[in-house]
């Protein structure tokens, strides 16, 4: 046996986690190959072209754009973006109530002052909210190494650093966004603060998201999702990695507590020393492993739908003249009340739209810009769309009907946009399922609700020694930064198995760190 032989890692799935694992694997001396079911990589971090215009299907803000943070360094490790191409907004969006817009400014002093002017009797609670945002931003996240690689000293260190933040975190993680909003005396603030982010998450999740943008840790790379993916793909190929497109894995074959090979839908089999699953958790445990290796941590979340809901959405895209949007003088993300509308099985009373005029990548030669509407959906909605899609003609009619109803409500609310919107695309939860095998059409894993418990998965699948579970499903509530870090974690775990020191930071940050040490 040649002990110097380069070991091989097969990575299932070419999303952000798979690309991250591939890049770190190559940089740490492994031979890696990515198997991707689609003709392109990126997974849920995606975009597509309609009417010669780019639609961004993922990034609304990207955690990790604040320089010299651990996540930011890791984004630079994989060359996902250039720091000088980050677009930093001055707000986290606006919510309209009774004809007036209320904005979540990144300037938290301005945020506090304006909302106190709205309701002086809620001053104490507004101030508390601002302090929560600051505290949650400062709270250290254990992202320097995977839990399975930590020793007792690592856990002690995390425990000590978390002590100042723990009471606030415990409280906020067990209070829903709606319940927190109901504490305000002002009906305006009750409504506005219930709309910080969509879905069923707790107030911690909402304020953490707001804080990432407020402290410039949630900017948007120019070019959005596709730019991130293209940069990471180039870096992976530059490092010598190999991508198999249109190569969907159908089975992970096992024997004697080890994966022996992967089997594609066309019957081809491939072997390696290690295997990294960077696909949906349900797809891995129930389909690829054929339910032979149960994971109770995941299983109880799949079946407890109220406690651990899966966020999905209907994503509707329009084109509109850039000058017409600018004339409205509203923030890029803007939510307004509307006549009730049924989407799937859910009745909505407001529309949150986002225009992309802040990034000229999304402005066409015709001076029209992308305008997106994201409508939150749940499990019941998914099954509605799933049943409807069984008859493709009915499915298309339902999508077009919905798109035109949303268009009508936007045009009725903003009279200057009358006959100015062109509907170019509608995707539903079944789109996400079809494209990425996402369970129940989820674009992110379980929401971190007030009733649920946080999940930090060990990345181990019981009974299998050479399979690493990676991806955003390993840590709630998931998202791109978790996908990125979990890809790195997979290589750290494999390197530990091989008694190797993993290479983490790129040369730029290594030089800066050495300079700071001096």
XYZ file of C-alpha atoms in Angstrom:
518
model
C 0.000 0.000 0.000
C 1.334 3.420 -1.030
C 0.923 5.702 2.000
C 1.768 8.753 -0.154
C -1.052 8.085 -2.602
C -3.445 11.046 -2.922
C -6.786 10.208 -1.347
C -10.007 10.821 -3.237
C -13.230 12.495 -2.108
C -16.516 12.216 -3.978
C -18.871 15.137 -3.365
C -22.575 14.672 -4.070
C -24.124 17.989 -5.074
C -22.570 21.099 -6.596
C -24.217 23.797 -4.508
C -22.316 26.224 -2.274
C -21.505 23.459 0.237
C -20.296 21.067 -2.458
C -18.140 23.711 -4.141
C -16.744 24.770 -0.766
C -15.849 21.176 0.129
C -14.296 20.751 -3.295
C -12.136 23.861 -3.055
C -10.929 23.114 0.468
C -10.378 19.479 -0.473
C -8.193 20.414 -3.440
C -6.260 22.994 -1.402
C -5.584 20.369 1.242
C -4.112 17.786 -1.076
C -7.129 15.622 -1.890
C -8.421 14.600 -5.285
C -12.069 15.618 -5.454
C -14.911 15.120 -7.907
C -18.339 16.767 -7.739
C -21.407 14.976 -9.075
C -24.190 17.431 -9.972
C -27.661 16.504 -11.260
C -28.109 19.721 -13.265
C -26.210 21.162 -16.255
C -24.895 23.929 -13.975
C -23.590 24.109 -10.402
C -24.880 26.362 -7.630
C -27.831 24.428 -6.236
C -30.236 26.800 -4.522
C -27.797 29.688 -5.018
C -28.987 30.252 -8.535
C -30.245 32.622 -11.181
C -31.704 32.292 -14.650
C -32.468 34.279 -17.804
C -35.939 35.336 -18.928
C -36.584 37.812 -21.780
C -32.819 38.488 -21.931
C -32.864 39.632 -18.301
C -31.158 37.989 -15.325
C -33.327 36.847 -12.408
C -31.574 36.369 -9.057
C -33.127 33.369 -7.353
C -31.340 33.509 -4.025
C -29.293 36.351 -2.513
C -31.201 39.136 -0.800
C -28.343 39.738 1.630
C -25.213 37.685 2.195
C -23.938 37.083 5.714
C -20.162 37.390 5.821
C -19.465 40.597 3.906
C -17.970 42.382 6.935
C -14.195 42.343 6.500
C -11.944 40.123 8.613
C -14.735 38.110 10.191
C -14.351 34.320 10.133
C -17.098 33.859 7.539
C -15.747 36.702 5.405
C -12.298 35.104 5.379
C -13.848 31.821 4.305
C -15.734 33.514 1.460
C -12.375 34.882 0.334
C -10.818 31.444 0.709
C -13.133 30.213 -2.025
C -12.852 33.498 -3.992
C -16.628 33.968 -3.951
C -16.448 37.732 -4.391
C -14.157 40.741 -4.351
C -14.531 42.907 -1.283
C -14.711 46.123 -3.315
C -17.699 44.762 -5.270
C -19.961 44.448 -2.230
C -23.056 46.657 -2.383
C -24.013 47.862 1.089
C -27.627 49.106 1.441
C -28.598 51.824 3.910
C -31.742 49.976 5.018
C -33.274 46.539 5.577
C -36.466 47.448 3.760
C -39.681 49.337 4.466
C -43.193 48.363 5.534
C -46.177 50.497 4.620
C -49.004 50.969 7.127
C -52.058 53.134 6.423
C -50.355 54.915 3.547
C -47.059 55.694 5.290
C -43.738 53.862 4.963
C -41.679 52.832 8.005
C -38.061 51.933 7.276
C -35.598 49.650 9.055
C -32.554 51.885 8.674
C -29.029 50.498 8.951
C -28.232 53.570 11.015
C -29.629 52.206 14.280
C -29.661 55.628 15.964
C -31.898 56.867 13.162
C -33.989 53.703 13.429
C -34.492 54.242 17.165
C -35.225 57.945 16.890
C -37.796 57.618 14.098
C -39.722 54.812 15.756
C -39.729 56.586 19.128
C -41.249 59.583 17.328
C -43.965 57.243 16.052
C -44.712 55.952 19.556
C -42.950 57.632 22.514
C -44.759 55.298 24.925
C -42.870 52.372 23.355
C -39.468 54.001 23.883
C -38.203 51.391 26.336
C -39.068 48.459 24.084
C -37.635 50.146 20.967
C -34.388 50.777 22.829
C -34.356 47.149 23.984
C -34.848 46.034 20.398
C -31.908 48.133 19.226
C -29.701 46.686 21.965
C -30.699 43.166 20.944
C -29.631 43.887 17.361
C -26.243 45.146 18.560
C -25.762 42.272 20.979
C -26.683 39.548 18.490
C -24.294 41.039 15.962
C -21.447 40.935 18.482
C -22.291 37.424 19.690
C -19.499 35.074 18.550
C -20.554 32.187 16.341
C -18.738 28.825 16.730
C -17.667 28.589 13.081
C -13.910 28.047 13.419
C -14.235 24.254 13.407
C -16.977 21.579 13.342
C -18.382 20.382 16.665
C -17.065 16.856 16.085
C -13.512 18.255 15.926
C -13.780 20.341 19.094
C -12.101 19.366 22.340
C -13.050 20.234 25.892
C -11.026 23.463 25.793
C -12.903 24.601 22.679
C -16.237 24.070 24.429
C -15.043 25.889 27.562
C -13.868 28.814 25.441
C -17.212 29.006 23.620
C -19.053 28.809 26.931
C -17.107 31.720 28.430
C -17.488 33.933 25.356
C -21.229 33.234 25.241
C -21.949 34.113 28.896
C -22.660 37.857 28.294
C -25.063 37.044 25.444
C -26.791 33.960 26.776
C -29.771 35.524 28.629
C -30.735 37.656 25.614
C -30.245 34.772 23.202
C -32.314 32.319 25.277
C -35.139 34.826 25.621
C -35.196 35.873 21.959
C -34.966 32.325 20.642
C -38.121 31.364 22.560
C -40.258 34.350 21.545
C -41.879 34.463 18.122
C -41.554 37.546 15.963
C -45.321 38.073 16.182
C -45.404 37.693 19.980
C -42.594 40.221 20.358
C -44.388 42.674 18.042
C -47.568 42.317 20.108
C -45.736 43.770 23.125
C -45.771 47.235 21.554
C -48.590 49.574 22.525
C -48.741 51.295 19.150
C -50.815 49.468 16.499
C -48.362 50.810 13.903
C -45.385 49.193 15.603
C -47.336 45.991 16.280
C -47.825 45.618 12.551
C -44.468 46.894 11.276
C -42.323 44.863 13.679
C -44.226 41.692 12.834
C -43.014 42.113 9.247
C -39.212 42.317 9.723
C -38.711 38.995 7.951
C -41.324 36.601 6.515
C -42.199 33.234 7.986
C -42.476 31.595 11.382
C -39.081 32.309 12.902
C -38.315 33.647 16.378
C -37.310 37.229 17.127
C -33.649 36.213 17.397
C -33.619 35.104 13.752
C -35.359 38.303 12.645
C -33.095 40.687 14.571
C -29.946 38.766 13.651
C -30.863 39.088 9.961
C -31.540 42.807 10.390
C -28.258 43.236 12.259
C -26.153 41.583 9.559
C -27.279 44.244 7.092
C -27.109 47.089 9.618
C -23.463 46.310 10.443
C -22.396 45.766 6.806
C -22.132 42.022 7.330
C -25.085 41.428 5.004
C -24.219 43.238 1.786
C -24.839 41.924 -1.725
C -21.999 40.991 -4.121
C -22.378 42.691 -7.487
C -23.992 40.221 -9.876
C -25.768 38.379 -7.066
C -26.090 34.621 -6.832
C -24.696 33.669 -10.226
C -21.593 35.795 -9.661
C -20.837 33.948 -6.399
C -21.318 30.545 -8.016
C -19.287 31.370 -11.117
C -16.363 32.645 -9.018
C -16.405 29.549 -6.806
C -16.637 27.226 -9.813
C -13.634 28.913 -11.434
C -11.662 28.613 -8.199
C -12.537 24.922 -7.883
C -11.485 24.155 -11.455
C -8.339 26.268 -11.038
C -7.409 24.083 -8.070
C -7.715 20.960 -10.234
C -11.215 19.800 -9.271
C -13.517 17.887 -11.595
C -17.265 18.377 -12.093
C -19.624 15.754 -13.521
C -22.694 17.571 -14.867
C -26.063 15.887 -15.479
C -24.893 13.128 -13.136
C -27.605 12.566 -10.562
C -26.718 10.115 -7.809
C -29.461 7.555 -7.246
C -27.919 5.332 -4.563
C -25.144 5.426 -1.990
C -24.129 1.777 -1.649
C -22.781 0.625 1.707
C -21.164 -2.437 3.250
C -19.552 -3.127 6.622
C -20.232 0.386 7.982
C -18.649 2.110 4.995
C -19.780 3.588 1.708
C -18.474 1.387 -1.097
C -19.541 3.519 -4.054
C -22.123 5.892 -5.458
C -24.439 4.780 -8.232
C -25.784 7.234 -10.805
C -29.196 7.034 -12.429
C -27.553 5.725 -15.594
C -26.083 2.815 -13.621
C -22.482 4.044 -13.510
C -20.624 3.552 -10.210
C -17.762 5.575 -8.727
C -15.585 4.885 -5.711
C -13.476 7.025 -3.391
C -11.849 7.036 0.034
C -14.348 9.530 1.439
C -17.803 10.757 0.442
C -19.348 14.142 1.207
C -23.103 14.543 0.860
C -23.942 18.151 0.030
C -27.593 17.538 -0.809
C -30.933 17.914 0.945
C -31.105 16.023 4.277
C -34.252 14.100 3.350
C -32.830 13.208 -0.057
C -29.726 11.795 1.642
C -31.313 9.793 4.449
C -34.532 8.592 2.808
C -33.617 8.247 -0.851
C -29.873 7.908 -1.427
C -29.380 5.743 1.683
C -32.830 4.142 1.247
C -33.712 4.786 4.904
C -31.115 2.238 6.054
C -29.280 4.689 8.300
C -31.839 6.603 10.334
C -30.910 9.860 12.002
C -33.208 10.736 14.901
C -31.984 14.341 15.053
C -33.257 14.868 11.528
C -36.217 12.488 11.630
C -38.053 14.217 14.488
C -37.803 17.511 12.631
C -39.244 16.038 9.450
C -42.347 14.774 11.257
C -42.948 17.702 13.654
C -44.149 20.138 11.005
C -45.597 22.762 13.349
C -42.531 22.865 15.554
C -40.064 22.725 12.660
C -41.734 24.258 9.587
C -39.924 24.316 6.278
C -39.850 27.693 4.526
C -40.662 27.751 0.859
C -42.007 30.411 -1.468
C -43.610 31.453 -4.697
C -41.184 33.700 -6.560
C -42.722 36.062 -9.107
C -40.587 38.182 -11.435
C -41.444 41.263 -13.476
C -39.635 43.769 -15.664
C -40.293 47.481 -15.225
C -38.745 50.668 -16.541
C -35.947 51.761 -14.201
C -37.024 55.408 -14.277
C -40.582 54.481 -13.281
C -39.316 52.620 -10.201
C -36.949 55.419 -9.195
C -39.820 57.902 -9.502
C -41.677 56.041 -6.730
C -38.954 57.061 -4.250
C -39.253 53.903 -2.140
C -36.630 51.548 -0.708
C -35.442 48.607 -2.813
C -37.356 46.189 -0.581
C -40.851 47.465 0.077
C -43.947 45.830 1.554
C -47.431 47.264 1.139
C -50.942 46.074 2.104
C -53.166 44.725 -0.648
C -56.548 43.179 -1.331
C -56.521 39.599 0.041
C -55.032 37.064 -2.342
C -54.887 33.284 -2.108
C -51.459 31.812 -2.888
C -51.472 28.050 -2.649
C -53.470 27.496 0.553
C -52.329 30.745 2.197
C -54.243 34.036 2.199
C -51.924 37.045 1.996
C -52.831 40.681 2.713
C -49.578 42.323 1.684
C -46.952 42.146 -1.052
C -43.226 42.492 -0.498
C -41.421 43.519 -3.658
C -37.753 44.065 -4.367
C -36.314 46.002 -7.262
C -32.726 45.453 -8.374
C -31.885 48.921 -9.677
C -29.076 49.109 -7.072
C -27.066 46.667 -9.256
C -26.706 47.459 -12.975
C -26.220 43.730 -13.643
C -29.999 43.499 -13.476
C -30.718 46.493 -15.718
C -31.154 45.522 -19.371
C -30.267 47.374 -22.540
C -33.928 48.426 -22.668
C -33.438 50.222 -19.311
C -35.849 47.818 -17.636
C -34.965 46.374 -14.254
C -35.876 43.188 -12.414
C -38.695 43.441 -9.853
C -39.276 40.350 -7.682
C -42.077 39.390 -5.310
C -41.469 36.613 -2.781
C -44.560 35.072 -1.174
C -43.910 32.874 1.855
C -45.340 29.345 1.628
C -45.645 26.402 4.017
C -46.191 22.640 3.900
C -49.878 22.843 2.982
C -49.018 25.153 0.123
C -46.402 22.735 -1.164
C -48.909 19.907 -1.464
C -51.319 22.240 -3.273
C -48.673 23.060 -5.862
C -47.590 19.420 -6.036
C -51.129 18.268 -6.848
C -51.691 21.112 -9.299
C -48.523 20.271 -11.218
C -49.811 16.770 -11.919
C -51.716 18.445 -14.770
C -49.093 20.669 -16.371
C -51.594 22.856 -18.260
C -53.519 23.561 -15.064
C -50.228 24.313 -13.305
C -49.204 26.873 -15.936
C -52.639 28.507 -15.819
C -52.484 28.750 -12.016
C -49.023 30.340 -12.146
C -50.026 32.875 -14.795
C -53.219 33.702 -12.920
C -51.286 34.316 -9.715
C -48.634 36.389 -11.474
C -51.260 38.610 -13.074
C -53.158 39.027 -9.793
C -49.965 40.214 -8.082
C -49.252 42.483 -11.040
C -52.744 43.969 -10.740
C -52.258 44.709 -7.044
C -48.900 46.409 -7.617
C -50.322 48.551 -10.407
C -53.375 49.474 -8.349
C -51.202 50.536 -5.427
C -48.713 52.465 -7.548
C -50.770 54.157 -10.255
C -47.656 55.314 -12.130
C -46.828 51.652 -12.808
C -50.129 51.023 -14.600
C -49.435 48.909 -17.709
C -45.694 49.172 -17.008
C -45.054 45.697 -15.557
C -44.270 42.659 -17.685
C -44.635 39.273 -15.995
C -41.674 37.104 -17.023
C -41.544 34.214 -14.543
C -43.326 32.422 -11.691
C -41.630 29.625 -9.766
C -43.270 27.630 -6.980
C -42.208 25.202 -4.231
C -42.365 22.378 -6.784
C -39.761 24.251 -8.841
C -37.335 24.044 -5.930
C -38.134 20.361 -5.437
C -37.633 19.526 -9.114
C -34.432 21.510 -9.478
C -32.587 20.479 -6.302
C -34.611 17.605 -4.774
C -35.459 20.018 -1.951
C -37.784 18.340 0.537
C -41.268 19.894 0.391
C -39.823 22.621 -1.812
C -37.735 24.172 0.970
C -35.197 26.792 -0.098
C -33.798 26.708 3.451
C -33.998 24.049 6.176
C -36.261 24.270 9.193
C -37.120 27.706 10.497
C -35.698 28.466 13.951
C -39.016 28.948 15.739
C -39.894 29.848 19.319
C -41.050 26.260 19.932
C -38.222 24.394 18.270
C -34.681 23.719 19.444
C -31.529 24.771 17.636
C -29.795 22.056 15.616
C -26.030 21.597 15.371
C -25.601 18.321 13.539
C -22.395 16.337 14.113
C -22.183 15.698 10.323
C -21.938 11.967 11.040
C -24.461 9.501 9.680
C -24.761 6.659 12.150
C -23.139 3.446 10.979
C -21.040 4.984 8.178
C -17.399 5.834 8.802
C -16.442 7.497 5.507
C -19.544 9.605 4.747
C -19.728 13.241 5.869
C -23.092 15.021 5.958
C -22.620 18.594 4.746
C -24.785 21.502 3.634
C -27.134 24.067 5.131
C -29.227 21.350 6.801
C -26.496 20.763 9.390
C -27.194 23.974 11.338
C -30.534 25.799 11.665
C -31.687 27.993 10.044
C -29.245 27.231 7.236
C -28.567 29.612 4.382
C -25.471 30.346 2.312
C -22.988 30.991 5.159
C -23.870 27.670 6.798
C -23.501 25.908 3.440
C -20.102 27.552 2.956
C -18.805 26.702 6.426
C -20.138 23.150 6.343
C -18.169 22.474 3.166
C -15.030 23.579 4.966
C -16.021 21.569 8.030
C -16.257 18.407 5.918
C -12.631 18.755 4.882
C -11.556 19.577 8.435
C -13.215 16.348 9.606
C -11.587 14.286 6.852
C -8.199 15.894 7.502
C -8.512 15.057 11.184
C -9.202 11.428 10.266
C -6.013 11.472 8.186
C -4.034 13.325 10.910
C -3.442 16.290 8.615
C -3.443 19.994 9.444
C -6.103 21.702 7.345
C -5.274 24.865 5.383
C -7.929 27.484 6.127
C -7.071 31.120 5.456
C -5.950 32.528 2.115
C -2.588 34.250 1.707
C -4.044 37.761 1.917
C -5.376 37.225 5.435
C -2.374 35.183 6.555
C -0.097 38.132 5.710
C -2.425 40.560 7.484
C -2.523 38.338 10.570
C 1.294 38.115 10.693
C 1.571 41.892 10.338
C -0.901 42.386 13.192
C 1.054 39.954 15.374
C 4.183 42.045 14.942
